[in-house]
Short mmCIF file of C-alpha atoms in Angstrom, two decimals:
data_model
loop_
_atom_site.label_atom_id
_atom_site.label_comp_id
_atom_site.label_asym_id
_atom_site.label_seq_id
_atom_site.Cartn_x
_atom_site.Cartn_y
_atom_site.Cartn_z
CA MET A 179 -12.54 -41.32 -127.46
CA GLN A 180 -13.49 -43.44 -130.43
CA GLY A 181 -11.00 -43.37 -133.26
CA LYS A 182 -11.89 -43.30 -136.95
CA LYS A 183 -9.44 -43.94 -139.80
CA ASN A 184 -9.85 -41.85 -142.91
CA TYR A 185 -8.15 -43.13 -146.05
CA THR A 186 -7.23 -41.03 -149.05
CA GLU A 187 -4.93 -42.23 -151.80
CA LYS A 188 -1.80 -40.19 -152.29
CA LEU A 189 1.49 -40.41 -154.11
CA PHE A 190 4.40 -41.92 -152.22
CA LEU A 191 7.17 -39.36 -152.16
CA SER A 192 9.60 -41.46 -150.12
CA PHE A 193 9.02 -45.23 -149.92
CA GLN A 194 11.29 -48.29 -150.05
CA LEU A 195 10.07 -51.88 -150.08
CA SER A 196 13.11 -53.03 -148.14
CA ASP A 197 12.00 -50.92 -145.16
CA ARG A 198 8.66 -52.73 -145.05
CA ILE A 199 9.96 -56.31 -145.29
CA PRO A 200 10.72 -58.03 -141.94
CA LYS A 201 14.18 -59.52 -141.58
CA GLU A 202 12.81 -63.05 -141.06
CA ASN A 203 10.50 -62.88 -144.08
CA LEU A 204 10.82 -65.90 -146.39
CA TYR A 205 11.21 -63.91 -149.60
CA GLY A 206 13.52 -61.40 -148.01
CA ARG A 207 15.85 -64.21 -146.96
CA LEU A 208 15.55 -65.80 -150.40
CA ARG A 209 16.63 -62.56 -152.05
CA GLU A 210 19.78 -62.49 -149.91
CA THR A 211 20.53 -66.22 -150.26
CA LEU A 212 19.66 -67.20 -153.82
CA ASP A 213 22.06 -66.03 -156.53
CA LEU A 214 20.66 -66.62 -160.02
CA SER A 215 23.04 -64.43 -161.98
CA PHE A 216 24.41 -67.50 -163.82
CA LEU A 217 21.13 -67.64 -165.78
CA TYR A 218 22.12 -64.68 -167.93
CA LYS A 219 25.06 -66.58 -169.37
CA ASP A 220 23.19 -69.88 -169.75
CA THR A 221 20.25 -68.31 -171.61
CA LYS A 222 22.15 -65.86 -173.82
CA GLU A 223 22.25 -68.21 -176.82
CA LEU A 224 18.46 -68.68 -176.71
CA TYR A 225 17.79 -65.06 -177.74
CA GLY A 226 18.59 -63.03 -180.82
CA ARG A 227 20.40 -59.71 -180.98
CA THR A 228 17.43 -57.68 -182.25
CA GLY A 229 13.79 -57.28 -181.28
CA ASN A 230 12.00 -56.37 -178.07
CA PRO A 231 13.62 -57.29 -174.75
CA SER A 232 12.39 -60.54 -173.24
CA ILE A 233 11.46 -61.25 -169.66
CA ASP A 234 14.46 -61.25 -167.36
CA PRO A 235 15.55 -64.92 -166.87
CA VAL A 236 16.12 -64.30 -163.17
CA VAL A 237 12.65 -62.77 -162.79
CA PHE A 238 11.12 -65.70 -164.69
CA PHE A 239 12.58 -68.32 -162.39
CA LYS A 240 11.80 -66.27 -159.29
CA LEU A 241 8.18 -66.10 -160.44
CA LEU A 242 8.11 -69.89 -160.85
CA ILE A 243 9.67 -70.43 -157.42
CA THR A 244 7.07 -68.11 -155.89
CA GLY A 245 4.28 -70.01 -157.59
CA TYR A 246 5.35 -73.36 -156.17
CA LEU A 247 6.02 -71.90 -152.72
CA GLU A 248 2.50 -70.44 -152.73
CA ASN A 249 0.96 -73.59 -154.31
CA ILE A 250 -0.26 -71.63 -157.35
CA THR A 251 -0.20 -73.53 -160.64
CA SER A 252 -1.96 -70.98 -162.86
CA ASP A 253 0.30 -68.37 -164.48
CA ARG A 254 -2.54 -65.84 -164.58
CA LYS A 255 -3.31 -66.24 -160.86
CA LEU A 256 0.39 -66.16 -160.08
CA VAL A 257 0.86 -62.71 -161.63
CA GLU A 258 -2.24 -61.39 -159.84
CA HIS A 259 -1.02 -62.79 -156.53
CA CYS A 260 2.51 -61.40 -156.85
CA SER A 261 1.26 -57.91 -157.72
CA MET A 262 -0.46 -57.69 -154.31
CA ARG A 263 2.45 -58.90 -152.17
CA MET A 264 5.14 -56.42 -151.16
CA ASP A 265 7.55 -59.15 -150.04
CA VAL A 266 7.20 -60.98 -153.35
CA LEU A 267 7.73 -57.75 -155.31
CA TYR A 268 10.87 -57.14 -153.28
CA PHE A 269 12.05 -60.68 -154.05
CA LEU A 270 11.39 -60.16 -157.76
CA GLY A 271 13.06 -56.73 -157.81
CA TYR A 272 9.94 -54.77 -158.75
CA ASP A 273 8.55 -51.56 -157.26
CA LEU A 274 4.90 -50.96 -156.43
CA ASP A 275 4.28 -48.93 -159.57
CA GLU A 276 5.91 -51.44 -161.96
CA GLU A 277 3.81 -53.90 -163.92
CA LEU A 278 4.76 -57.56 -163.78
CA PRO A 279 5.29 -59.57 -166.98
CA TRP A 280 2.21 -60.78 -168.84
CA HIS A 281 1.09 -64.29 -167.85
CA SER A 282 1.38 -65.62 -171.41
CA THR A 283 5.05 -64.57 -171.42
CA ILE A 284 5.69 -67.00 -168.57
CA SER A 285 4.13 -69.89 -170.54
CA ARG A 286 6.12 -69.14 -173.70
CA THR A 287 9.37 -68.75 -171.77
CA ARG A 288 8.81 -72.09 -170.01
CA GLN A 289 8.54 -73.75 -173.41
CA LEU A 290 11.62 -71.90 -174.70
CA TYR A 291 14.01 -72.89 -171.93
CA PRO A 292 15.43 -76.44 -172.15
CA GLU A 293 15.20 -79.03 -169.39
CA SER A 294 18.95 -78.79 -168.80
CA LEU A 295 18.55 -75.22 -167.52
CA PHE A 296 16.03 -76.35 -164.90
CA VAL A 297 18.37 -79.20 -163.91
CA THR A 298 21.22 -76.69 -163.47
CA LEU A 299 19.10 -74.62 -161.10
CA PHE A 300 18.16 -77.75 -159.16
CA ASN A 301 21.85 -78.63 -158.81
CA LYS A 302 22.64 -75.14 -157.51
CA VAL A 303 19.99 -75.38 -154.80
CA PHE A 304 21.06 -78.92 -153.92
CA THR A 305 24.65 -77.70 -153.48
CA LEU A 306 23.38 -75.04 -151.06
CA CYS A 307 21.83 -77.80 -148.95
CA VAL A 308 25.05 -79.84 -149.09
CA ASP A 309 27.20 -76.89 -148.00
CA SER A 310 24.92 -76.26 -145.03
CA GLY A 311 25.35 -79.84 -143.78
CA MET A 312 21.80 -81.01 -144.55
CA VAL A 313 22.82 -83.85 -146.90
CA SER A 314 24.66 -86.96 -145.75
CA GLY A 315 24.67 -88.65 -149.15
CA HIS A 316 25.30 -92.22 -148.00
CA THR A 317 21.61 -93.28 -147.71
CA GLN A 318 19.06 -92.42 -150.38
CA ALA A 319 15.35 -93.36 -150.41
CA VAL A 320 13.61 -93.80 -153.78
CA ASP A 321 9.89 -93.81 -154.48
CA SER A 322 7.45 -92.94 -157.27
CA ALA A 323 3.87 -91.79 -157.74
CA PRO A 324 1.51 -91.04 -160.65
CA ILE A 325 0.82 -87.34 -161.24
CA LYS A 326 -2.36 -86.31 -163.07
CA ALA A 327 -1.73 -85.04 -166.59
CA ASN A 328 -3.46 -82.07 -168.20
CA ALA A 329 -5.64 -84.37 -170.29
CA SER A 330 -9.00 -86.07 -169.87
CA MET A 331 -9.98 -89.68 -170.34
CA GLU A 332 -13.09 -88.45 -172.12
CA SER A 333 -10.91 -87.11 -174.95
CA VAL A 334 -9.02 -90.32 -175.78
CA VAL A 335 -9.53 -91.64 -179.29
CA PRO A 336 -8.70 -94.99 -180.88
CA LYS A 337 -5.42 -95.26 -182.70
CA MET A 338 -5.69 -95.65 -186.43
CA PRO A 339 -4.28 -98.78 -188.11
CA ALA A 340 -0.79 -98.25 -189.50
CA ALA A 341 -1.80 -99.20 -193.05
CA HIS A 342 -4.76 -96.82 -193.03
CA MET A 343 -2.58 -93.99 -191.71
CA GLN A 344 -0.04 -94.42 -194.50
CA GLY A 345 -2.80 -94.33 -197.10
CA HIS A 346 -4.28 -91.24 -195.47
CA LEU A 347 -0.92 -89.46 -195.47
CA LYS A 348 -0.43 -90.33 -199.13
CA LYS A 349 -3.87 -88.99 -200.03
CA VAL A 350 -3.34 -85.76 -198.12
CA SER A 351 0.09 -85.30 -199.71
CA GLU A 352 -1.37 -85.69 -203.19
CA GLU A 353 -4.11 -83.16 -202.45
CA ASN A 354 -1.68 -80.58 -201.07
CA GLY A 355 0.99 -81.25 -203.68
CA GLU A 356 3.49 -82.38 -201.08
CA THR A 357 5.61 -85.50 -200.98
CA THR A 358 4.71 -88.37 -198.70
CA LYS A 359 8.12 -88.19 -197.09
CA LYS A 360 7.73 -84.57 -196.07
CA ARG A 361 4.30 -85.19 -194.58
CA ALA A 362 5.57 -88.21 -192.66
CA GLU A 363 8.21 -86.02 -191.03
CA THR A 364 5.55 -83.72 -189.57
CA VAL A 365 3.22 -86.46 -188.31
CA SER A 366 4.54 -89.28 -186.18
CA PRO A 367 2.74 -92.54 -187.12
CA ALA A 368 4.06 -94.16 -183.93
CA ARG A 369 1.75 -92.00 -181.84
CA VAL A 370 -1.43 -92.42 -183.88
CA SER A 371 -1.06 -95.94 -185.19
CA ALA A 372 -1.75 -99.38 -183.73
CA PRO A 373 -1.76 -102.95 -185.06
CA VAL A 374 -4.98 -103.90 -186.80
CA HIS A 375 -5.49 -106.97 -184.61
CA GLU A 376 -5.43 -104.80 -181.46
CA LEU A 377 -8.23 -102.59 -182.80
CA LYS A 378 -10.22 -105.62 -183.94
CA ARG A 379 -9.91 -107.15 -180.47
CA VAL A 380 -11.22 -103.97 -178.87
CA GLU A 381 -14.09 -103.70 -181.33
CA LYS A 382 -15.03 -107.34 -180.72
CA HIS A 383 -15.00 -106.79 -176.97
CA HIS A 384 -17.25 -103.73 -177.34
CA GLN A 385 -19.65 -105.66 -179.54
CA ASN A 386 -19.83 -108.47 -176.98
CA LEU A 387 -20.66 -105.94 -174.28
CA ARG A 388 -23.44 -104.46 -176.39
CA ASP A 389 -24.88 -107.86 -177.36
CA SER A 390 -24.63 -109.44 -173.91
CA PRO A 391 -28.15 -110.32 -172.66
CA VAL A 392 -26.97 -110.72 -169.05
CA ARG A 393 -26.40 -107.41 -167.30
CA PRO A 394 -27.29 -105.85 -163.93
CA ALA A 395 -30.58 -104.00 -163.63
CA GLY A 396 -30.26 -100.47 -164.97
CA ALA A 397 -26.80 -101.05 -166.46
CA SER A 398 -26.03 -100.23 -170.07
CA HIS A 399 -22.97 -101.22 -172.11
CA LYS A 400 -23.74 -99.07 -175.14
CA LYS A 401 -21.07 -96.54 -174.14
CA ALA A 402 -18.65 -98.97 -172.48
CA ARG A 403 -15.07 -98.69 -173.73
CA LEU A 404 -11.96 -100.76 -173.12
CA LEU A 405 -9.17 -98.19 -172.85
CA SER A 406 -5.54 -99.18 -173.23
CA ASN A 407 -2.30 -97.45 -174.20
CA LYS A 408 -1.98 -99.96 -177.05
CA THR A 409 -5.22 -98.93 -178.69
CA HIS A 410 -6.00 -95.37 -177.47
CA TYR A 411 -4.21 -92.06 -177.00
CA ASN A 412 -5.07 -88.46 -176.17
CA PRO A 413 -4.43 -86.08 -179.09
CA HIS A 414 -4.23 -83.10 -176.72
CA ASP A 415 -1.23 -84.60 -174.87
CA PRO A 416 0.12 -87.74 -176.62
CA ASP A 417 2.84 -88.18 -173.97
CA ALA A 418 0.26 -88.79 -171.22
CA ARG A 419 -0.35 -92.47 -170.51
CA ILE A 420 -3.30 -94.37 -169.06
CA SER A 421 -2.43 -95.82 -165.67
CA VAL A 422 -4.37 -97.14 -162.73
CA LYS A 423 -3.68 -97.11 -159.01
CA PRO A 424 -5.22 -99.83 -156.82
CA GLY A 425 -8.64 -98.71 -155.65
CA LYS A 426 -8.84 -95.74 -158.06
CA ALA A 427 -10.17 -95.13 -161.56
CA ARG A 428 -7.98 -95.05 -164.65
CA LYS A 429 -6.50 -91.66 -165.48
CA LEU A 430 -4.00 -90.08 -167.83
CA ASN A 431 -0.88 -89.59 -165.73
CA TYR A 432 2.85 -89.02 -165.72
CA HIS A 433 5.23 -91.10 -163.64
CA CYS A 434 7.19 -89.10 -161.05
CA SER A 435 10.33 -90.77 -159.66
CA MET A 436 12.14 -89.16 -156.75
CA ALA A 437 15.16 -89.77 -154.52
CA VAL A 438 15.39 -88.23 -151.03
CA ASP A 439 18.42 -87.98 -148.76
CA THR A 440 17.53 -89.51 -145.39
CA ALA A 441 19.47 -86.99 -143.27
CA GLU A 442 17.06 -84.03 -143.47
CA GLY A 443 14.69 -85.10 -146.26
CA VAL A 444 16.33 -83.06 -149.03
CA ILE A 445 15.28 -84.10 -152.54
CA SER A 446 18.39 -85.33 -154.36
CA HIS A 447 16.75 -86.25 -157.67
CA ILE A 448 13.40 -86.04 -159.45
CA GLN A 449 12.36 -86.97 -162.99
CA ALA A 450 9.30 -87.46 -165.18
CA ASP A 451 8.66 -90.69 -167.11
CA PHE A 452 5.83 -92.29 -169.02
CA ALA A 453 3.13 -93.64 -166.72
CA ASP A 454 2.85 -97.02 -168.44
CA GLY A 455 6.30 -98.16 -167.31
CA ARG A 456 7.24 -100.16 -164.23
CA ASP A 457 9.10 -98.70 -161.28
CA SER A 458 11.89 -101.25 -161.63
CA GLN A 459 12.86 -100.14 -165.12
CA TYR A 460 13.72 -96.62 -163.92
CA LEU A 461 15.93 -97.54 -160.95
CA LYS A 462 19.22 -97.76 -162.86
CA ASP A 463 18.81 -94.33 -164.43
CA ILE A 464 17.82 -92.80 -161.09
CA SER A 465 20.75 -94.31 -159.18
CA LEU A 466 23.27 -93.24 -161.85
CA LYS A 467 22.06 -89.64 -161.79
CA VAL A 468 21.96 -89.54 -158.00
CA GLN A 469 25.50 -90.91 -157.74
CA ASP A 470 26.74 -88.41 -160.31
CA ARG A 471 25.15 -85.49 -158.45
CA LEU A 472 26.55 -86.67 -155.12
CA ARG A 473 30.01 -87.24 -156.58
CA LYS A 474 30.12 -83.65 -157.83
CA ASN A 475 29.42 -82.59 -154.25
CA GLU A 476 32.11 -84.92 -152.85
CA LEU A 477 29.61 -87.39 -151.38
CA VAL A 478 29.24 -91.16 -151.83
CA MET A 479 26.06 -93.24 -151.80
CA THR A 480 26.37 -96.56 -150.00
CA ASP A 481 22.73 -97.55 -149.32
CA LEU A 482 19.59 -97.25 -151.43
CA LEU A 483 16.08 -97.75 -150.01
CA ALA A 484 13.05 -98.58 -152.16
CA ASP A 485 9.82 -100.56 -152.03
CA ALA A 486 9.06 -103.91 -153.67
CA GLY A 487 8.06 -102.22 -156.93
CA TYR A 488 11.78 -101.79 -157.69
CA SER A 489 12.57 -105.46 -157.03
CA ASN A 490 14.41 -106.87 -160.01
CA GLY A 491 17.34 -109.24 -160.37
CA SER A 492 19.17 -106.97 -162.78
CA ASN A 493 18.66 -104.04 -160.36
CA TYR A 494 20.17 -106.03 -157.48
CA ASP A 495 23.13 -106.96 -159.66
CA PHE A 496 23.55 -103.38 -160.89
CA LEU A 497 23.63 -101.95 -157.35
CA GLU A 498 26.14 -104.56 -156.20
CA GLN A 499 28.42 -103.68 -159.10
CA ARG A 500 28.16 -100.01 -158.06
CA LYS A 501 29.03 -101.05 -154.46
CA VAL A 502 25.64 -99.93 -153.16
CA ALA A 503 23.57 -102.00 -150.72
CA GLY A 504 20.04 -102.24 -152.10
CA TRP A 505 17.45 -102.39 -149.32
CA ILE A 506 14.65 -103.44 -151.65
CA PRO A 507 12.16 -106.14 -150.58
CA VAL A 508 11.85 -109.00 -153.05
CA PHE A 509 8.49 -109.86 -154.61
CA GLY A 510 6.11 -111.90 -152.48
CA ARG A 511 6.12 -114.71 -155.08
CA TYR A 512 9.86 -115.24 -154.74
CA LYS A 513 10.84 -118.22 -152.58
CA PRO A 514 14.47 -118.71 -151.50
CA GLU A 515 13.90 -122.49 -151.45
CA ILE A 516 11.68 -124.91 -153.38
CA LYS A 517 9.98 -127.20 -150.88
CA GLY A 518 11.00 -130.82 -151.39
CA PHE A 519 13.67 -129.96 -153.98
CA PRO A 520 16.99 -129.08 -152.28
CA TYR A 521 19.59 -127.32 -154.40
CA ASN A 522 23.24 -128.39 -154.70
CA ARG A 523 25.30 -125.33 -155.48
CA GLU A 524 28.49 -127.22 -156.34
CA LYS A 525 26.83 -129.48 -158.92
CA ASP A 526 24.27 -126.83 -159.94
CA GLU A 527 21.36 -129.24 -159.75
CA TYR A 528 18.21 -129.96 -157.76
CA ARG A 529 17.21 -133.22 -156.09
CA CYS A 530 13.60 -134.43 -156.09
CA PRO A 531 11.90 -136.10 -153.06
CA MET A 532 12.83 -139.49 -154.57
CA ASP A 533 16.52 -138.40 -154.66
CA ARG A 534 16.61 -138.12 -158.46
CA PRO A 535 18.73 -135.33 -159.99
CA LEU A 536 17.37 -132.35 -161.93
CA PRO A 537 20.55 -131.05 -163.62
CA PHE A 538 20.98 -127.73 -165.36
CA LYS A 539 19.94 -127.97 -169.03
CA GLY A 540 20.23 -124.45 -170.43
CA PHE A 541 18.83 -120.92 -170.53
CA HIS A 542 15.52 -119.67 -171.88
CA THR A 543 13.74 -116.31 -172.09
CA ASN A 544 10.19 -115.68 -170.93
CA ARG A 545 7.67 -113.22 -172.36
CA ASP A 546 8.95 -110.14 -170.55
CA GLY A 547 12.54 -110.77 -171.68
CA SER A 548 13.88 -112.17 -168.41
CA VAL A 549 16.55 -114.87 -168.74
CA LEU A 550 15.92 -118.04 -166.70
CA LYS A 551 17.93 -121.18 -165.95
CA SER A 552 16.15 -124.45 -166.73
CA TYR A 553 16.47 -127.70 -164.77
CA TRP A 554 14.59 -130.89 -165.50
CA ALA A 555 14.74 -134.55 -164.65
CA ALA A 556 15.19 -137.42 -167.05
CA PRO A 557 11.82 -138.58 -168.50
CA LYS A 558 12.65 -142.22 -167.66
CA ASP A 559 13.11 -141.32 -163.97
CA CYS A 560 9.76 -139.54 -163.78
CA LYS A 561 7.95 -142.26 -165.75
CA ALA A 562 8.84 -144.92 -163.18
CA CYS A 563 8.32 -142.63 -160.18
CA PRO A 564 5.32 -143.51 -157.93
CA MET A 565 4.78 -139.78 -157.21
CA LYS A 566 4.38 -138.74 -160.86
CA SER A 567 0.60 -138.42 -160.61
CA LYS A 568 1.00 -135.79 -157.89
CA CYS A 569 4.25 -134.14 -158.96
CA VAL A 570 3.89 -133.81 -162.77
CA PRO A 571 0.57 -135.33 -163.85
CA ASN A 572 0.43 -133.55 -167.22
CA SER A 573 4.09 -133.56 -168.22
CA LYS A 574 6.77 -136.07 -169.08
CA CYS A 575 9.19 -134.84 -166.45
CA LYS A 576 9.61 -132.35 -163.65
CA LYS A 577 10.96 -128.93 -164.72
CA ILE A 578 12.22 -126.07 -162.57
CA SER A 579 13.04 -122.55 -163.74
CA LYS A 580 15.24 -120.21 -161.72
CA THR A 581 16.36 -116.67 -162.41
CA ILE A 582 20.01 -116.11 -163.31
CA TYR A 583 20.12 -113.54 -160.49
CA ASP A 584 19.20 -116.04 -157.79
CA GLU A 585 22.27 -115.24 -155.66
CA GLN A 586 21.47 -111.52 -155.77
CA TYR A 587 17.88 -112.31 -154.77
CA LEU A 588 19.08 -114.41 -151.83
CA ARG A 589 21.31 -111.61 -150.55
CA ALA A 590 18.46 -109.09 -150.92
CA TYR A 591 16.10 -111.51 -149.14
CA ALA A 592 18.56 -111.85 -146.26
CA ARG A 593 18.94 -108.07 -145.97
CA GLN A 594 15.17 -107.65 -146.03
CA HIS A 595 14.58 -110.00 -143.07
CA SER A 596 17.46 -108.73 -140.94
CA ASP A 597 17.00 -106.32 -138.05
CA ARG A 598 18.69 -103.55 -140.00
CA GLY A 599 16.41 -104.27 -142.96
CA LYS A 600 13.36 -103.64 -140.79
CA ARG A 601 14.84 -100.36 -139.58
CA MET A 602 15.62 -99.35 -143.16
CA LYS A 603 12.02 -99.99 -144.17
CA LYS A 604 10.76 -97.66 -141.44
CA LEU A 605 13.37 -95.09 -142.42
CA ARG A 606 12.20 -95.12 -146.04
CA GLN A 607 8.57 -94.76 -145.07
CA SER A 608 9.31 -91.85 -142.73
CA LYS A 609 11.48 -89.93 -145.22
CA VAL A 610 10.35 -90.25 -148.82
CA GLU A 611 6.59 -90.76 -148.46
CA PRO A 612 5.96 -87.51 -146.48
CA VAL A 613 7.94 -85.60 -149.13
CA PHE A 614 5.61 -86.85 -151.87
CA GLY A 615 2.64 -85.81 -149.76
CA SER A 616 4.07 -82.33 -149.28
CA LEU A 617 4.79 -81.86 -152.99
CA THR A 618 1.27 -82.85 -154.03
CA GLN A 619 -0.54 -80.91 -151.30
CA PHE A 620 1.54 -77.75 -150.84
CA TYR A 621 3.95 -77.36 -153.78
CA GLY A 622 1.71 -77.49 -156.85
CA LEU A 623 2.37 -81.09 -157.90
CA ARG A 624 -1.19 -82.36 -157.62
CA LYS A 625 -1.58 -81.97 -161.39
CA ILE A 626 0.75 -81.22 -164.30
CA GLY A 627 -0.56 -78.00 -165.85
CA VAL A 628 1.58 -78.17 -169.00
CA LEU A 629 1.75 -80.54 -171.95
CA GLY A 630 4.40 -83.10 -172.83
CA LYS A 631 6.91 -85.14 -170.90
CA ALA A 632 9.54 -82.38 -171.08
CA GLY A 633 7.10 -79.88 -169.59
CA ALA A 634 6.17 -82.34 -166.84
CA HIS A 635 9.86 -82.75 -165.98
CA LYS A 636 10.25 -78.97 -165.66
CA VAL A 637 7.23 -78.77 -163.35
CA MET A 638 8.58 -81.54 -161.11
CA LEU A 639 12.02 -79.91 -160.96
CA MET A 640 10.59 -76.54 -159.94
CA ALA A 641 8.44 -78.13 -157.23
CA ALA A 642 11.53 -79.91 -155.86
CA ILE A 643 13.56 -76.67 -156.03
CA ALA A 644 10.93 -74.79 -154.02
CA PHE A 645 10.76 -77.63 -151.48
CA ASN A 646 14.55 -77.73 -151.01
CA LEU A 647 14.80 -73.94 -150.77
CA LYS A 648 12.20 -73.73 -148.03
CA LYS A 649 13.84 -76.58 -146.13
CA TYR A 650 17.23 -74.89 -146.54
CA LEU A 651 15.99 -71.59 -145.11
CA LYS A 652 14.27 -73.42 -142.26
CA LYS A 653 17.06 -75.79 -141.21
CA GLY A 654 20.26 -75.06 -143.06
CA GLY A 655 20.40 -71.37 -143.77
CA GLY A 656 22.93 -69.57 -141.61
CA LYS A 657 24.42 -72.70 -140.04
CA PRO A 658 28.18 -73.27 -140.25
CA SER A 659 29.22 -75.41 -143.17
CA VAL A 660 30.02 -79.00 -142.24
CA ARG A 661 32.29 -79.21 -145.27
CA ILE A 662 34.39 -76.28 -143.99
CA LEU A 663 34.73 -77.88 -140.55
CA LYS A 664 35.72 -81.17 -142.15
CA THR A 665 38.37 -79.41 -144.26
CA ILE A 666 39.82 -77.76 -141.15
CA MET A 667 39.97 -81.07 -139.30
CA ASP A 668 41.64 -82.79 -142.26
CA ALA A 669 44.22 -80.02 -142.43
CA PHE A 670 45.21 -80.62 -138.81
CA ARG A 671 45.25 -84.39 -139.12
CA GLY A 672 48.47 -85.73 -137.61
CA PHE A 673 48.72 -83.06 -134.94
CA PRO A 674 48.59 -84.10 -131.27
CA ALA A 675 45.09 -84.95 -130.12
CA ILE A 676 45.24 -82.40 -127.29
CA PHE A 677 45.88 -79.63 -129.84
CA ILE A 678 42.98 -80.74 -132.04
CA ARG A 679 40.62 -80.69 -129.07
CA GLN A 680 41.57 -77.08 -128.44
CA ILE A 681 40.54 -75.92 -131.96
CA ARG A 682 37.18 -77.72 -131.91
CA PRO A 683 34.22 -75.44 -131.23
CA ARG A 684 32.95 -75.75 -127.67
CA PRO A 685 29.37 -75.19 -126.51
CA VAL A 686 28.67 -71.94 -124.71
CA LEU A 687 27.63 -72.67 -121.15
CA GLN A 688 25.51 -70.29 -119.15
CA LYS A 689 26.60 -69.40 -115.64
CA ALA A 690 24.50 -70.76 -112.84
CA PRO A 691 22.43 -68.09 -111.10
#
């Protein structure tokens, strides 16, 4: 007999969401595992004593976690999605007939809460992963990637000259009856000003493009623009910076730096920076924060893995002072030896092919601020040398510059070309790079949907929190704590070995049929 289902809406007289949620459901397990009650105390000072009640801080962060777990970056779509999911409603603590908070409330609350609150939540989740034995701590892999900002290259405008901006502020202040000082406090000239010579250089380049008679067929330079962070900015999001990735067009991005523990791929640190900076300039800050977070969880970092973008003499020296082995390949231009010029470490001098000395003469600083050691031969030795035309044809004498961190470079170069160095390179590629791919493809980090560097940092933290939570529930949730087992073993240290073997957990063996 053919069946036919008739549907008629009716009121639920007896219904509980908990009865409809499977035990292995992700959000059901999150509700039992994640304790966010500390948020009430941490956010109490952000609200007044009168007025309408705000959104529950716990509900707010649960909504954000749901959004990144579901790869939803729009607050409006997030509320619509959550209202149709019984498991999400159960996780949020809402019944079927209750309305979720308005989507604009989520945006305003995100702006209200400071970055430190998001960092606190990240630390709580990271501690969960540590307690479940998913974090080893001793080996951390660091990498970075540009994340698209919520700003368009079509909206960038030239920066105004500093002198013109000051005159404009003065004129506006006189018209409005305000002082120049008060107006200057509300507008930051650093963001909308640039040296006059930079703007003149750009204008001259544009004029040359327009006047150039030689151009490919069908090409037009009338709308061509030379865009640079020195001369242009986006008024919609001034913190976004123009950056370029090899093989791709220029975009307004933020710089995302991340550290991953190599045991189970748990994210141990993530931060947002300006996209016009180098990777190497952020390594010290990253390593300090990672070490501090690990120390609070009774862990110690001994090895740090990174690519050649973090290669820097001061970084090598910094890691050695912190007793951390830096597995960072040196730049391809670096050479451990200068061909034909052997170095004498005791005398601190080089010898040329004609066995003439090039002693140390002093220090000098190059354009990027790096300090170098200078060596050069005596002009009289080079003048009488038969190889001068090939060695130094356009100079009085041979000069050699060497970084002050040459010993650190040599040790890093030796680590890089060792067998362990090759294994560390593969370990870094297999741990940190897939995590970046997962965050951008499945955890809402393809584009920053908010404005400002602080907002970008909050977005990155929430994506990392959602990633660590899902990994915790998949691999670490419910497993016995390694820290507890270690504490028990330390307590019985000194007892006979036969007694210790008796208290260790033994595997359960099945009887043979």
